[in-house]
């Protein structure tokens, strides 16, 4: 990982990237992560028209999203459950976006 040390994506990737391997063997979980990733991408990237248009997520925008989301979790005194709730699915989806868009590369 080559993102700057203060990048909030690093901590999320360290904590939730391993959950992507769970999604590889669980189609229901994979679908849930995909839906969350689409929701985050839609919130960050305006729709682009035309064949082959790529809706790229930028590191800075996703980092800002993560900061706001995790601040909200802290305010709610959220604790990570053993299974998958909305927050773990959303953070796992953030990891999918990090990987898909190579956001920790230099």
PDB file of C-alpha atoms in Angstrom, residues 13 22-23 33 42 51 59 69-70 74 85-87 92 105-106:
ATOM      1  CA  UNK A  13      -8.319  -1.797   3.938  1.00  0.00           C
ATOM      2  CA  UNK A  22     -15.578 -14.367   2.394  1.00  0.00           C
ATOM      3  CA  UNK A  23     -17.664 -12.802  -0.368  1.00  0.00           C
ATOM      4  CA  UNK A  33     -21.168  -6.039  -1.114  1.00  0.00           C
ATOM      5  CA  UNK A  42     -23.228   6.480  -7.134  1.00  0.00           C
ATOM      6  CA  UNK A  51     -20.750   3.050 -24.199  1.00  0.00           C
ATOM      7  CA  UNK A  59      -8.927   8.256  -3.574  1.00  0.00           C
ATOM      8  CA  UNK A  69     -18.978   7.260   7.666  1.00  0.00           C
ATOM      9  CA  UNK A  70     -16.605   6.157  10.420  1.00  0.00           C
ATOM     10  CA  UNK A  74     -18.041   6.423  16.374  1.00  0.00           C
ATOM     11  CA  UNK A  85     -24.425  -5.634   9.346  1.00  0.00           C
ATOM     12  CA  UNK A  86     -24.926  -2.501   7.261  1.00  0.00           C
ATOM     13  CA  UNK A  87     -21.652  -0.957   8.445  1.00  0.00           C
ATOM     14  CA  UNK A  92     -16.212  -4.165   2.866  1.00  0.00           C
ATOM     15  CA  UNK A 105      -1.177   2.642  -5.483  1.00  0.00           C
ATOM     16  CA  UNK A 106       1.191   5.587  -5.771  1.00  0.00           C
TER      17      UNK A 106
END
